[in-house]
Every structure is written in structure tokens, then in C-alpha cells.
Amino acid sequence: MKKLLLLIYFLSQNLMANDLPDLGSYTDSIVSDVEEDKIAKQILYQVNQSPIVVRDVEIDDYLTGLGRRLMTGTSIAHRNIEFFILNDSTINAFAMLGGVIGVHTGLFLAANTESQLASVLGHEIAHLSQKHLPRIIAKQQRDSYKSYLALAFALLLSRSNPELASATQTIASASAIQNTLDFTRKHEKEADREGLKILDRAGFDVRASIEFFKTMQKGNQFSGGTAPAFLRTHPITSDRISDIQDRLSEYPYKQRIDSDYFYYVKGKIKAFLEEEKTIITILERNIKNKTYINEAGERFGLAYAYLRNNMILKARSELEYIKKEKTPNAMLLNLEAIILVQEGKQKEATQLYKKGLLMFPNHRAFVYGLAEHYIRSSKITIAIDLLQDYLLIYPKDPNLYELMAKAQAVKGKVLLQHENLAEAFYYRYNIREAISLLDLAARAQDGNFYEKSRVESRLKELKKEWEQFSKGL
Ligand SMILES: [Zn+2]
């Protein structure tokens, strides 16, 4: 890690001298939206390369949904803020320049209520809506901005430098540079106050923020007793706590019942945390001793843990237990469909996926499950029709393109396979790889005139974007 930072430092010194464009215009206007957008794309590229990023559409959509709900009514409601989750047991969340918010799984697990989780997200959103990061950069006379630029450059160069390439493949470098941008006490207070407004507007319990600060201060089993990383980047002073406490009196008491989704997401995160046998032992013990916050959520996690270990009967019995207690929601139906597939009841699984889509048309896990089933059972035309329909609704979903590429490959369509795979890479912010795949698509022998010209024009478009992107940082 140190080595990498050193490398970036030297790189930045070098680049500052030679290659960086004049940054003069940013002294007054802080950081332009275009520049922020470029930085966001670099960060997201790195995020997508990271082995510790959680790639679960249900967990992802839950976080993004919660984030968007909190953003409503803020000055950044119109912006395309990207949320992602890292499989890291430390309690942390961070907002980055360019409108990217990262959350550790440790934060999810430490939050006992949805309002507690929302209070940290609200605080991070407030840092963005108050433009704290660009302000710090303006104040520090662009030094920190240079760090961001250096990181972006390091990533671009990493393709020709294997040592750097492996080092930059973890998100750690981005958050390390993030740490050089320290929020001031004034920023923290501002984010706290704005955060309370955000929480209240979205219907959450504002008092959760104080509760959660206290939980974090105590440290807990997930952080090994040390102070959570969140407290290092956003130090909690007694001054801050009393400021929040003063303001709480402005808000009426709000009783809030958490959604089942919150507990199911927590359960699912737990199920994939550790080696499967270990996690089964832990969750079974929690259920036996009733040491859980929410029983259905704990059992939901256990069902997934059983599935990981091919214990299908046991997974089914957890599901049946939950079904007796809870009304069906999208995540519960999806779990049932997955269990049905494992039980070999493919027909019932397909029916359930279809029913799920009718009830919850935005739940993409159903689409993925259904498409995979059609591809597996060689119903390629049906798979392609389904994916085409959903690509109209989600034209930026890399998973849909990846599935489409799979379907086209089974059909033996070389141009279409590479074209779709290119889009999957593009929407994971890897423009370079997208260009190579489009090159392959353009050289394929099986495209018709219309397909070939579509690939050619997309290739031109991406090459132009890449050129602007790599020179304009
Ligand atoms: Zn903060």
C-alpha cells in the first residue's frame, strides 16, 4: 500500500511537470461537473475491478434505492450518484469526488435499524450536496485535486505497468487518497445538520443518528474492538454530539417499522461473509439462542448459507418458516425460485420468476434468473426476447448485456456476442476493453450490413470518448 502511494506520488510529481493540462481555471470555479464526471468514471472503473466489491443485484438495488430516497429533495437529487458495497468488515462509508458513495458490509451489519443505516448514508449525501470535497480542493489550492488526477493517471498507465496494475486493482488506493481530503469540523457539523433534514424528509427516525454514533464509538464484534474507520474520517467530538442533540428537539418523535428488505439484505450479506460451514454454525447458534435483531432476517441468511453448502432440504425448511411469519416480498420470492431450481423443479421455478416479475417488475434478479434458465435449457429465442425487453428499461445494465452475449454465443452469433460483451464492459467503465471487443465484433464474418454499420459507428463513438477521456484529465 505504502509502495503504491509512493508510486502515485512520484507519478504525480512527474505528471505535474509534464503532462497535466493547465488547472488555472479551477481555482475559482472549484471543480467542473465535467471533471467530476471523469473522476467518477475512473473511480467506478476501479470499483468494478475490485475483487471485494459486492456483486449482488438485490443488495445493490436495496442500497441504491435507499440512497435515492434520501437524496430526494436535496440539491443533488437530479445527479446520478453511484452507490456501491465493499465486502469489508470495518464500519465505514465514504463519499468521493464525482458523486460516488461506498458502503462497507461492516456498516450494514453494525446498523440495527434501517434508520441507523440511513443516518450514515444521509450524512455522506450531505457532504456531497454541500459540495464539501470540491470546496476542500479549492481551499488547498488544488493539491488534493492533483492527487485525484494522479490516481486517474495511474490507472490509465497501469495497463502498461504490471506492477502498478496489480496494485491498483483494489479500491484501497482510492480510499487512501480519499483520506487525504479531510473534512473539517465545520464540514462535519454541516453534514450532521443537513443529514438530519435528509433523514426526516425521507421518513426515518432522526434519533437513530445519535444511537448509531454511540454504537460506533463503543466499537463492536465486527470491528474487533477498534474504533470504526468511519470515526477516523468523520471524527465524532462531544461538540458534534451535543449539536445534534440540540437539534433533535426540533423533530417530533417518529415510530418507524423497518422494511423486511433491510433484514433480508443483512441476512444475505452474512450468508456470504465467511466460509460456508463457519457461517452456518454461527447463524444456527444465533437462532437457537435467539441472539438476533430480527428472526426472519437471520433465517433468510441461514437459508442462503445452506444453499451455498448444497443443503437444499434445510434451506427449504428455513424458507417455509419465514413464509409462515412474513408476507411475500421480492427477495423472498427470489429465494424460493432459487430453491426450486436446486430441487430440480424447473417448471415451478419459471412460473415463480414470472409471477415475481408481474408483482415486482423492477426486481432484476427475476430477469437474470429467468434468462439464465432459458439459456440453460436452449430456449435462446425466448431468452433474447426477454433480455431485449429489459434492455429497453435498463439500457445501462452490464449484467443484461452479459447474459445477452451468452445467449448469442449459444446461437453462434459472433458479431452480436462481442458487441454485447463490449457493452457489458463499457457499462462497467472499462472503455478500453469495450473498444477491443467492438474491434472483434467489427471483424466478425457473420453480421449483416445493418449490424456491421451499427458496430462501426459505436466503435467510433467509444474511440472518441476514450481519446477525450485520456487526454482531458
Ligand atoms: Zn462526515
CSV table of C-alpha atoms and ligand atoms in Angstrom, one decimal:
chain,number,residue,atom,x,y,z
A,1,MET,CA,0.0,0.0,0.0
A,2,LYS,CA,2.7,2.4,1.0
A,3,LYS,CA,4.6,1.5,-2.1
A,4,LEU,CA,1.7,2.2,-4.2
A,5,LEU,CA,1.1,5.6,-2.7
A,6,LEU,CA,4.7,6.4,-3.1
A,7,LEU,CA,4.5,5.4,-6.7
A,8,ILE,CA,1.4,7.6,-7.2
A,9,TYR,CA,3.3,10.4,-5.5
A,10,PHE,CA,6.3,10.2,-7.8
A,11,LEU,CA,4.0,9.7,-10.7
A,12,SER,CA,2.1,12.8,-9.8
A,13,GLN,CA,5.2,14.8,-9.4
A,14,ASN,CA,6.3,13.7,-12.9
A,15,LEU,CA,2.9,14.2,-14.4
A,16,MET,CA,2.5,17.6,-12.8
A,17,ALA,CA,5.7,18.8,-14.5
A,18,ASN,CA,5.0,17.4,-18.0
A,19,ASP,CA,1.6,16.2,-18.9
A,20,LEU,CA,-1.1,17.8,-16.9
A,21,PRO,CA,-3.3,20.4,-18.5
A,22,ASP,CA,-3.4,23.8,-17.0
A,23,LEU,CA,-5.6,23.8,-14.0
A,24,GLY,CA,-5.8,27.5,-13.6
A,25,SER,CA,-9.5,27.8,-14.4
A,26,TYR,CA,-10.4,25.6,-11.4
A,27,THR,CA,-9.0,27.9,-8.7
A,28,ASP,CA,-12.2,29.9,-8.8
A,29,SER,CA,-14.8,27.6,-10.2
A,30,ILE,CA,-13.7,24.7,-7.9
A,31,VAL,CA,-14.1,21.5,-9.9
A,32,SER,CA,-16.3,21.5,-13.0
A,33,ASP,CA,-19.1,18.9,-13.4
A,34,VAL,CA,-17.3,17.5,-16.4
A,35,GLU,CA,-14.1,17.0,-14.4
A,36,GLU,CA,-16.1,15.4,-11.6
A,37,ASP,CA,-17.8,13.1,-14.1
A,38,LYS,CA,-14.4,11.9,-15.4
A,39,ILE,CA,-13.1,11.3,-11.9
A,40,ALA,CA,-16.3,9.4,-11.1
A,41,LYS,CA,-15.7,7.1,-14.1
A,42,GLN,CA,-12.2,6.4,-13.1
A,43,ILE,CA,-13.3,5.5,-9.5
A,44,LEU,CA,-16.1,3.3,-10.8
A,45,TYR,CA,-13.7,1.6,-13.2
A,46,GLN,CA,-11.5,0.7,-10.3
A,47,VAL,CA,-14.5,-0.3,-8.2
A,48,ASN,CA,-15.6,-2.7,-10.9
A,49,GLN,CA,-12.2,-4.3,-11.0
A,50,SER,CA,-12.1,-4.8,-7.3
A,51,PRO,CA,-12.5,-8.3,-6.0
A,52,ILE,CA,-14.1,-7.1,-2.8
A,53,VAL,CA,-17.0,-5.3,-4.5
A,54,VAL,CA,-20.3,-7.0,-3.7
A,55,ARG,CA,-21.9,-8.0,-7.0
A,56,ASP,CA,-25.4,-8.9,-5.9
A,57,VAL,CA,-28.2,-7.1,-7.7
A,58,GLU,CA,-30.6,-7.4,-4.7
A,59,ILE,CA,-28.1,-5.9,-2.2
A,60,ASP,CA,-27.1,-3.3,-4.7
A,61,ASP,CA,-30.6,-2.2,-5.6
A,62,TYR,CA,-31.5,-2.0,-2.0
A,63,LEU,CA,-28.7,0.3,-1.2
A,64,THR,CA,-29.2,2.4,-4.4
A,65,GLY,CA,-33.0,2.6,-3.6
A,66,LEU,CA,-32.3,3.8,-0.1
A,67,GLY,CA,-29.7,6.3,-1.3
A,68,ARG,CA,-32.1,7.7,-4.0
A,69,ARG,CA,-34.9,8.0,-1.4
A,70,LEU,CA,-32.6,10.0,0.9
A,71,MET,CA,-31.4,12.2,-2.0
A,72,THR,CA,-35.0,13.3,-2.9
A,73,GLY,CA,-35.4,17.0,-2.1
A,74,THR,CA,-31.6,17.7,-1.8
A,75,SER,CA,-29.7,19.9,-4.2
A,76,ILE,CA,-28.2,16.7,-5.8
A,77,ALA,CA,-31.5,14.9,-6.4
A,78,HIS,CA,-31.0,15.2,-10.1
A,79,ARG,CA,-27.5,13.8,-10.1
A,80,ASN,CA,-26.6,10.3,-11.0
A,81,ILE,CA,-24.9,9.4,-7.7
A,82,GLU,CA,-23.5,5.8,-7.8
A,83,PHE,CA,-23.6,3.6,-4.7
A,84,PHE,CA,-21.5,0.5,-4.2
A,85,ILE,CA,-20.8,-2.0,-1.5
A,86,LEU,CA,-17.4,-3.4,-0.4
A,87,ASN,CA,-17.0,-6.7,1.4
A,88,ASP,CA,-15.1,-5.2,4.3
A,89,SER,CA,-16.0,-5.9,7.9
A,90,THR,CA,-14.8,-2.5,9.1
A,91,ILE,CA,-17.6,0.0,9.8
A,92,ASN,CA,-17.3,2.6,7.1
A,93,ALA,CA,-18.9,4.6,4.4
A,94,PHE,CA,-17.4,7.3,2.3
A,95,ALA,CA,-18.4,9.9,-0.3
A,96,MET,CA,-16.0,10.5,-3.1
A,97,LEU,CA,-15.4,13.3,-5.6
A,98,GLY,CA,-17.5,12.7,-8.6
A,99,GLY,CA,-20.6,11.6,-6.7
A,100,VAL,CA,-19.7,8.1,-5.7
A,101,ILE,CA,-20.7,6.7,-2.3
A,102,GLY,CA,-19.1,3.5,-1.0
A,103,VAL,CA,-20.5,1.5,2.0
A,104,HIS,CA,-18.8,-1.4,3.8
A,105,THR,CA,-20.7,-4.6,4.6
A,106,GLY,CA,-19.5,-4.0,8.2
A,107,LEU,CA,-21.7,-0.9,8.3
A,108,PHE,CA,-24.7,-2.8,7.2
A,109,LEU,CA,-24.1,-5.4,9.9
A,110,ALA,CA,-23.5,-2.9,12.6
A,111,ALA,CA,-26.7,-1.0,11.9
A,112,ASN,CA,-29.6,-2.4,14.0
A,113,THR,CA,-32.3,-0.4,12.3
A,114,GLU,CA,-32.8,0.9,8.8
A,115,SER,CA,-32.8,4.5,10.2
A,116,GLN,CA,-29.3,3.9,11.6
A,117,LEU,CA,-28.0,2.8,8.2
A,118,ALA,CA,-29.9,5.7,6.6
A,119,SER,CA,-28.3,8.2,9.1
A,120,VAL,CA,-24.8,7.4,7.9
A,121,LEU,CA,-25.9,7.5,4.2
A,122,GLY,CA,-27.7,10.8,4.8
A,123,HIS,CA,-24.5,12.2,6.3
A,124,GLU,CA,-22.5,11.2,3.3
A,125,ILE,CA,-25.1,12.5,0.9
A,126,ALA,CA,-25.0,15.8,2.8
A,127,HIS,CA,-21.2,16.0,2.3
A,128,LEU,CA,-21.9,15.8,-1.5
A,129,SER,CA,-24.9,18.1,-1.5
A,130,GLN,CA,-22.9,20.7,0.4
A,131,LYS,CA,-20.1,20.3,-2.1
A,132,HIS,CA,-17.5,19.8,0.7
A,133,LEU,CA,-15.0,17.9,-1.4
A,134,PRO,CA,-14.7,20.4,-4.2
A,135,ARG,CA,-14.5,23.1,-1.5
A,136,ILE,CA,-11.6,21.4,0.2
A,137,ILE,CA,-9.9,21.1,-3.1
A,138,ALA,CA,-10.4,24.8,-3.9
A,139,LYS,CA,-9.0,25.7,-0.5
A,140,GLN,CA,-6.0,23.5,-0.6
A,141,GLN,CA,-5.0,25.2,-3.9
A,142,ARG,CA,-5.7,22.1,-5.9
A,143,ASP,CA,-3.2,19.9,-4.2
A,144,SER,CA,-5.8,17.3,-3.4
A,145,TYR,CA,-7.3,17.6,-6.8
A,146,LYS,CA,-3.8,16.7,-8.1
A,147,SER,CA,-3.9,13.5,-6.1
A,148,TYR,CA,-7.2,12.6,-7.7
A,149,LEU,CA,-5.7,13.3,-11.1
A,150,ALA,CA,-2.6,11.3,-10.3
A,151,LEU,CA,-4.8,8.4,-9.3
A,152,ALA,CA,-6.7,8.6,-12.5
A,153,PHE,CA,-3.4,8.8,-14.5
A,154,ALA,CA,-2.0,5.9,-12.5
A,155,LEU,CA,-5.0,3.8,-13.6
A,156,LEU,CA,-4.6,4.8,-17.2
A,157,LEU,CA,-0.9,3.9,-17.1
A,158,SER,CA,-1.5,0.7,-15.2
A,159,ARG,CA,-2.1,-1.1,-18.4
A,160,SER,CA,1.5,-0.8,-19.4
A,161,ASN,CA,2.9,-1.4,-16.0
A,162,PRO,CA,2.0,-4.8,-14.5
A,163,GLU,CA,3.3,-4.0,-11.0
A,164,LEU,CA,1.1,-0.9,-10.8
A,165,ALA,CA,-1.8,-2.8,-12.5
A,166,SER,CA,-2.0,-5.4,-9.7
A,167,ALA,CA,-1.6,-2.7,-7.0
A,168,THR,CA,-4.4,-0.5,-8.4
A,169,GLN,CA,-6.8,-3.3,-8.6
A,170,THR,CA,-8.0,-2.8,-5.1
A,171,ILE,CA,-10.2,0.0,-4.1
A,172,ALA,CA,-7.9,0.7,-1.2
A,173,SER,CA,-5.8,3.1,-3.1
A,174,ALA,CA,-8.8,5.2,-3.9
A,175,SER,CA,-9.9,5.4,-0.3
A,176,ALA,CA,-6.3,6.1,0.8
A,177,ILE,CA,-6.3,9.1,-1.4
A,178,GLN,CA,-9.7,10.0,-0.2
A,179,ASN,CA,-8.2,10.1,3.3
A,180,THR,CA,-6.0,13.0,2.2
A,181,LEU,CA,-9.1,15.0,1.8
A,182,ASP,CA,-10.0,15.6,5.4
A,183,PHE,CA,-13.4,17.1,6.3
A,184,THR,CA,-13.1,20.0,8.7
A,185,ARG,CA,-15.2,20.2,11.9
A,186,LYS,CA,-17.3,22.8,10.2
A,187,HIS,CA,-18.0,20.4,7.4
A,188,GLU,CA,-18.9,17.6,9.8
A,189,LYS,CA,-21.4,19.9,11.7
A,190,GLU,CA,-22.9,21.0,8.4
A,191,ALA,CA,-23.2,17.4,7.2
A,192,ASP,CA,-24.8,16.4,10.5
A,193,ARG,CA,-27.4,19.1,10.4
A,194,GLU,CA,-28.2,18.6,6.7
A,195,GLY,CA,-28.2,14.8,7.4
A,196,LEU,CA,-30.9,15.2,10.0
A,197,LYS,CA,-33.1,17.1,7.5
A,198,ILE,CA,-32.5,14.4,4.9
A,199,LEU,CA,-33.4,11.6,7.3
A,200,ASP,CA,-36.6,13.4,8.5
A,201,ARG,CA,-37.7,14.2,4.9
A,202,ALA,CA,-37.3,10.5,3.9
A,203,GLY,CA,-39.4,9.4,6.8
A,204,PHE,CA,-36.7,7.9,9.0
A,205,ASP,CA,-36.2,8.3,12.7
A,206,VAL,CA,-33.7,11.2,13.2
A,207,ARG,CA,-32.8,9.9,16.7
A,208,ALA,CA,-31.1,6.9,15.1
A,209,SER,CA,-28.1,9.1,14.2
A,210,ILE,CA,-27.2,9.6,17.9
A,211,GLU,CA,-27.8,6.0,18.7
A,212,PHE,CA,-25.6,4.8,15.9
A,213,PHE,CA,-22.8,7.2,16.7
A,214,LYS,CA,-22.8,5.8,20.2
A,215,THR,CA,-22.8,2.2,18.8
A,216,MET,CA,-19.8,3.1,16.7
A,217,GLN,CA,-18.0,4.8,19.5
A,218,LYS,CA,-18.3,1.6,21.5
A,219,GLY,CA,-16.8,-0.4,18.7
A,220,ASN,CA,-18.2,-3.9,18.4
A,221,GLN,CA,-17.6,-7.5,17.3
A,222,PHE,CA,-17.3,-6.6,13.7
A,223,SER,CA,-14.5,-4.1,14.1
A,224,GLY,CA,-12.5,-6.2,16.6
A,225,GLY,CA,-13.0,-3.6,19.3
A,226,THR,CA,-11.1,-0.8,17.4
A,227,ALA,CA,-12.6,2.5,16.5
A,228,PRO,CA,-14.6,2.2,13.3
A,229,ALA,CA,-12.9,3.6,10.2
A,230,PHE,CA,-15.8,5.9,9.8
A,231,LEU,CA,-14.8,7.8,13.0
A,232,ARG,CA,-11.4,8.4,11.7
A,233,THR,CA,-12.6,10.1,8.5
A,234,HIS,CA,-15.5,11.8,10.3
A,235,PRO,CA,-14.3,12.4,13.9
A,236,ILE,CA,-17.1,12.5,16.4
A,237,THR,CA,-16.5,15.1,19.0
A,238,SER,CA,-18.6,15.8,22.0
A,239,ASP,CA,-19.3,19.2,20.4
A,240,ARG,CA,-20.8,17.4,17.4
A,241,ILE,CA,-22.9,15.1,19.6
A,242,SER,CA,-24.3,18.0,21.6
A,243,ASP,CA,-25.0,19.9,18.4
A,244,ILE,CA,-27.0,17.0,17.1
A,245,GLN,CA,-28.8,16.5,20.4
A,246,ASP,CA,-29.8,20.2,20.5
A,247,ARG,CA,-31.3,19.9,17.1
A,248,LEU,CA,-33.2,16.7,17.7
A,249,SER,CA,-35.8,18.6,19.8
A,250,GLU,CA,-36.9,20.3,16.6
A,251,TYR,CA,-38.1,17.0,15.3
A,252,PRO,CA,-41.2,15.1,16.5
A,253,TYR,CA,-40.8,11.6,17.7
A,254,LYS,CA,-41.3,9.1,14.9
A,255,GLN,CA,-42.1,5.4,15.3
A,256,ARG,CA,-40.8,3.5,12.4
A,257,ILE,CA,-41.2,-0.1,11.4
A,258,ASP,CA,-38.3,-1.3,9.3
A,259,SER,CA,-38.9,-3.0,6.0
A,260,ASP,CA,-38.3,-6.7,5.7
A,261,TYR,CA,-35.9,-6.0,2.9
A,262,PHE,CA,-33.5,-4.3,5.4
A,263,TYR,CA,-33.2,-7.5,7.4
A,264,TYR,CA,-33.1,-9.8,4.4
A,265,VAL,CA,-30.2,-7.8,2.9
A,266,LYS,CA,-28.4,-8.1,6.2
A,267,GLY,CA,-29.0,-11.8,6.3
A,268,LYS,CA,-27.8,-12.2,2.7
A,269,ILE,CA,-24.6,-10.3,3.5
A,270,LYS,CA,-24.0,-12.5,6.4
A,271,ALA,CA,-24.5,-15.7,4.4
A,272,PHE,CA,-21.6,-14.8,2.1
A,273,LEU,CA,-19.3,-13.3,4.7
A,274,GLU,CA,-17.3,-16.3,5.7
A,275,GLU,CA,-16.5,-19.9,4.8
A,276,GLU,CA,-19.9,-21.6,4.4
A,277,LYS,CA,-19.6,-24.1,7.2
A,278,THR,CA,-18.5,-21.4,9.7
A,279,ILE,CA,-21.3,-19.1,8.8
A,280,ILE,CA,-23.9,-21.9,9.1
A,281,THR,CA,-22.6,-22.7,12.7
A,282,ILE,CA,-22.8,-19.0,13.6
A,283,LEU,CA,-26.3,-18.4,12.3
A,284,GLU,CA,-27.7,-21.7,13.7
A,285,ARG,CA,-26.3,-20.7,17.1
A,286,ASN,CA,-27.8,-17.2,16.9
A,287,ILE,CA,-31.2,-18.7,16.1
A,288,LYS,CA,-31.0,-21.3,18.8
A,289,ASN,CA,-30.0,-18.7,21.4
A,290,LYS,CA,-32.4,-16.1,20.0
A,291,THR,CA,-29.4,-13.7,19.7
A,292,TYR,CA,-30.6,-11.8,16.7
A,293,ILE,CA,-32.2,-8.5,15.9
A,294,ASN,CA,-34.7,-10.0,13.5
A,295,GLU,CA,-35.5,-13.7,13.3
A,296,ALA,CA,-36.8,-13.7,9.7
A,297,GLY,CA,-33.6,-11.9,8.5
A,298,GLU,CA,-31.4,-14.3,10.4
A,299,ARG,CA,-33.2,-17.4,8.9
A,300,PHE,CA,-33.1,-15.8,5.5
A,301,GLY,CA,-29.3,-15.6,5.8
A,302,LEU,CA,-29.2,-19.1,7.0
A,303,ALA,CA,-31.2,-20.4,4.0
A,304,TYR,CA,-28.6,-18.8,1.7
A,305,ALA,CA,-25.8,-20.2,3.7
A,306,TYR,CA,-27.3,-23.7,3.4
A,307,LEU,CA,-27.7,-23.2,-0.3
A,308,ARG,CA,-24.0,-22.4,-0.6
A,309,ASN,CA,-23.3,-25.7,1.1
A,310,ASN,CA,-25.9,-27.7,-1.1
A,311,MET,CA,-28.1,-28.3,2.0
A,312,ILE,CA,-31.3,-27.8,0.0
A,313,LEU,CA,-33.7,-29.5,2.4
A,314,LYS,CA,-32.5,-27.4,5.2
A,315,ALA,CA,-32.7,-24.2,3.1
A,316,ARG,CA,-36.3,-25.1,2.2
A,317,SER,CA,-37.3,-25.6,5.8
A,318,GLU,CA,-35.9,-22.1,6.7
A,319,LEU,CA,-37.9,-20.7,3.8
A,320,GLU,CA,-41.1,-22.4,5.0
A,321,TYR,CA,-40.6,-21.0,8.5
A,322,ILE,CA,-40.2,-17.4,7.2
A,323,LYS,CA,-43.2,-17.8,4.8
A,324,LYS,CA,-45.5,-18.5,7.8
A,325,GLU,CA,-44.4,-15.3,9.5
A,326,LYS,CA,-44.0,-12.9,6.7
A,327,THR,CA,-45.8,-11.6,3.6
A,328,PRO,CA,-44.0,-12.5,0.4
A,329,ASN,CA,-41.8,-9.8,-1.0
A,330,ALA,CA,-39.4,-9.8,-4.0
A,331,MET,CA,-36.4,-11.1,-2.1
A,332,LEU,CA,-38.4,-13.9,-0.5
A,333,LEU,CA,-39.9,-15.0,-3.9
A,334,ASN,CA,-36.4,-14.9,-5.4
A,335,LEU,CA,-35.0,-17.2,-2.7
A,336,GLU,CA,-37.9,-19.6,-3.2
A,337,ALA,CA,-37.3,-19.7,-7.0
A,338,ILE,CA,-33.6,-20.4,-6.4
A,339,ILE,CA,-34.5,-23.2,-4.0
A,340,LEU,CA,-37.0,-24.6,-6.6
A,341,VAL,CA,-34.2,-24.7,-9.2
A,342,GLN,CA,-32.0,-26.6,-6.8
A,343,GLU,CA,-34.8,-29.0,-6.1
A,344,GLY,CA,-35.0,-29.7,-9.8
A,345,LYS,CA,-38.5,-28.2,-10.0
A,346,GLN,CA,-37.6,-26.0,-13.0
A,347,LYS,CA,-41.1,-25.6,-14.2
A,348,GLU,CA,-42.3,-24.3,-10.9
A,349,ALA,CA,-39.2,-22.0,-10.7
A,350,THR,CA,-40.0,-20.5,-14.1
A,351,GLN,CA,-43.6,-19.9,-13.0
A,352,LEU,CA,-42.5,-18.2,-9.8
A,353,TYR,CA,-40.0,-16.0,-11.6
A,354,LYS,CA,-42.8,-14.9,-14.0
A,355,LYS,CA,-45.2,-14.3,-11.1
A,356,GLY,CA,-42.4,-12.3,-9.3
A,357,LEU,CA,-41.9,-10.1,-12.3
A,358,LEU,CA,-45.6,-9.3,-12.5
A,359,MET,CA,-45.7,-8.4,-8.8
A,360,PHE,CA,-42.3,-6.6,-8.7
A,361,PRO,CA,-41.5,-5.5,-12.3
A,362,ASN,CA,-38.3,-3.7,-11.2
A,363,HIS,CA,-36.7,-6.7,-9.4
A,364,ARG,CA,-34.0,-7.6,-11.9
A,365,ALA,CA,-32.9,-10.7,-10.0
A,366,PHE,CA,-36.0,-12.4,-11.6
A,367,VAL,CA,-35.0,-11.4,-15.1
A,368,TYR,CA,-31.5,-12.7,-14.6
A,369,GLY,CA,-32.8,-16.0,-13.1
A,370,LEU,CA,-35.3,-16.4,-15.9
A,371,ALA,CA,-32.8,-15.6,-18.7
A,372,GLU,CA,-30.3,-18.0,-17.3
A,373,HIS,CA,-32.9,-20.7,-17.1
A,374,TYR,CA,-33.9,-20.2,-20.8
A,375,ILE,CA,-30.2,-20.2,-21.9
A,376,ARG,CA,-29.5,-23.4,-19.9
A,377,SER,CA,-32.5,-25.1,-21.5
A,378,SER,CA,-31.6,-23.9,-25.0
A,379,LYS,CA,-34.7,-21.7,-25.3
A,380,ILE,CA,-32.5,-19.0,-26.8
A,381,THR,CA,-35.1,-17.0,-28.7
A,382,ILE,CA,-37.2,-16.6,-25.6
A,383,ALA,CA,-34.1,-15.6,-23.6
A,384,ILE,CA,-33.2,-13.0,-26.2
A,385,ASP,CA,-36.7,-11.6,-26.4
A,386,LEU,CA,-36.8,-11.2,-22.6
A,387,LEU,CA,-33.4,-9.6,-22.4
A,388,GLN,CA,-34.3,-7.2,-25.2
A,389,ASP,CA,-37.4,-6.1,-23.4
A,390,TYR,CA,-35.4,-5.4,-20.2
A,391,LEU,CA,-32.6,-3.7,-22.0
A,392,LEU,CA,-35.1,-1.1,-23.1
A,393,ILE,CA,-35.9,-0.4,-19.5
A,394,TYR,CA,-32.3,-0.8,-18.2
A,395,PRO,CA,-30.1,0.2,-21.1
A,396,LYS,CA,-27.0,0.6,-18.8
A,397,ASP,CA,-27.2,-2.8,-17.0
A,398,PRO,CA,-24.0,-4.7,-17.7
A,399,ASN,CA,-25.5,-8.0,-16.4
A,400,LEU,CA,-28.2,-7.9,-19.1
A,401,TYR,CA,-25.6,-7.4,-21.8
A,402,GLU,CA,-23.5,-10.2,-20.4
A,403,LEU,CA,-26.5,-12.6,-20.5
A,404,MET,CA,-27.3,-11.4,-24.0
A,405,ALA,CA,-23.7,-12.2,-25.1
A,406,LYS,CA,-24.1,-15.7,-23.6
A,407,ALA,CA,-27.4,-16.2,-25.5
A,408,GLN,CA,-25.9,-15.0,-28.7
A,409,ALA,CA,-22.8,-17.2,-28.2
A,410,VAL,CA,-25.0,-20.3,-27.9
A,411,LYS,CA,-26.7,-19.2,-31.1
A,412,GLY,CA,-23.3,-19.0,-32.7
A,413,LYS,CA,-23.6,-15.3,-33.5
A,414,VAL,CA,-20.1,-13.9,-33.3
A,415,LEU,CA,-20.7,-10.2,-34.0
A,416,LEU,CA,-23.6,-10.0,-31.6
A,417,GLN,CA,-21.8,-11.9,-28.9
A,418,HIS,CA,-18.8,-9.5,-29.0
A,419,GLU,CA,-21.0,-6.4,-29.4
A,420,ASN,CA,-23.0,-7.3,-26.3
A,421,LEU,CA,-19.9,-8.2,-24.3
A,422,ALA,CA,-18.4,-4.8,-25.3
A,423,GLU,CA,-21.4,-3.0,-23.8
A,424,ALA,CA,-21.1,-5.0,-20.6
A,425,PHE,CA,-17.5,-3.8,-20.3
A,426,TYR,CA,-18.5,-0.3,-21.2
A,427,TYR,CA,-21.1,-0.1,-18.5
A,428,ARG,CA,-18.5,-1.4,-16.1
A,429,TYR,CA,-16.5,1.7,-17.1
A,430,ASN,CA,-13.8,-0.3,-18.9
A,431,ILE,CA,-13.8,1.7,-22.2
A,432,ARG,CA,-10.5,0.1,-23.4
A,433,GLU,CA,-11.8,-3.4,-23.1
A,434,ALA,CA,-15.1,-2.4,-24.7
A,435,ILE,CA,-13.1,-1.0,-27.7
A,436,SER,CA,-11.1,-4.2,-28.2
A,437,LEU,CA,-14.3,-6.3,-28.1
A,438,LEU,CA,-16.0,-3.9,-30.6
A,439,ASP,CA,-12.9,-4.4,-32.8
A,440,LEU,CA,-13.5,-8.1,-32.7
A,441,ALA,CA,-17.2,-7.6,-33.5
A,442,ALA,CA,-16.3,-5.4,-36.5
A,443,ARG,CA,-14.1,-8.2,-37.8
A,444,ALA,CA,-16.7,-10.9,-37.4
A,445,GLN,CA,-17.9,-12.6,-40.6
A,446,ASP,CA,-21.5,-13.1,-39.7
A,447,GLY,CA,-23.0,-9.7,-39.3
A,448,ASN,CA,-25.4,-8.2,-41.8
A,449,PHE,CA,-25.0,-4.7,-43.2
A,450,TYR,CA,-27.1,-3.0,-40.6
A,451,GLU,CA,-25.3,-4.8,-37.7
A,452,LYS,CA,-21.9,-4.0,-39.1
A,453,SER,CA,-22.5,-0.3,-39.5
A,454,ARG,CA,-24.0,-0.1,-36.0
A,455,VAL,CA,-20.8,-1.7,-34.6
A,456,GLU,CA,-18.6,0.7,-36.7
A,457,SER,CA,-20.4,3.8,-35.5
A,458,ARG,CA,-20.3,2.6,-31.9
A,459,LEU,CA,-16.6,1.9,-32.2
A,460,LYS,CA,-16.0,5.4,-33.5
A,461,GLU,CA,-18.0,6.8,-30.6
A,462,LEU,CA,-16.1,4.9,-28.0
A,463,LYS,CA,-12.7,5.7,-29.5
A,464,LYS,CA,-13.6,9.4,-29.4
A,465,GLU,CA,-14.7,9.1,-25.8
A,466,TRP,CA,-11.6,7.3,-24.9
A,467,GLU,CA,-9.4,9.9,-26.6
A,468,GLN,CA,-11.1,12.8,-24.8
A,469,PHE,CA,-11.1,10.9,-21.6
A,470,SER,CA,-7.4,10.0,-21.6
A,471,LYS,CA,-6.1,13.4,-22.7
A,472,GLY,CA,-8.6,15.6,-20.9
A,473,LEU,CA,-7.9,14.6,-17.3
B,1,ZN,ZN,-18.6,13.4,7.7
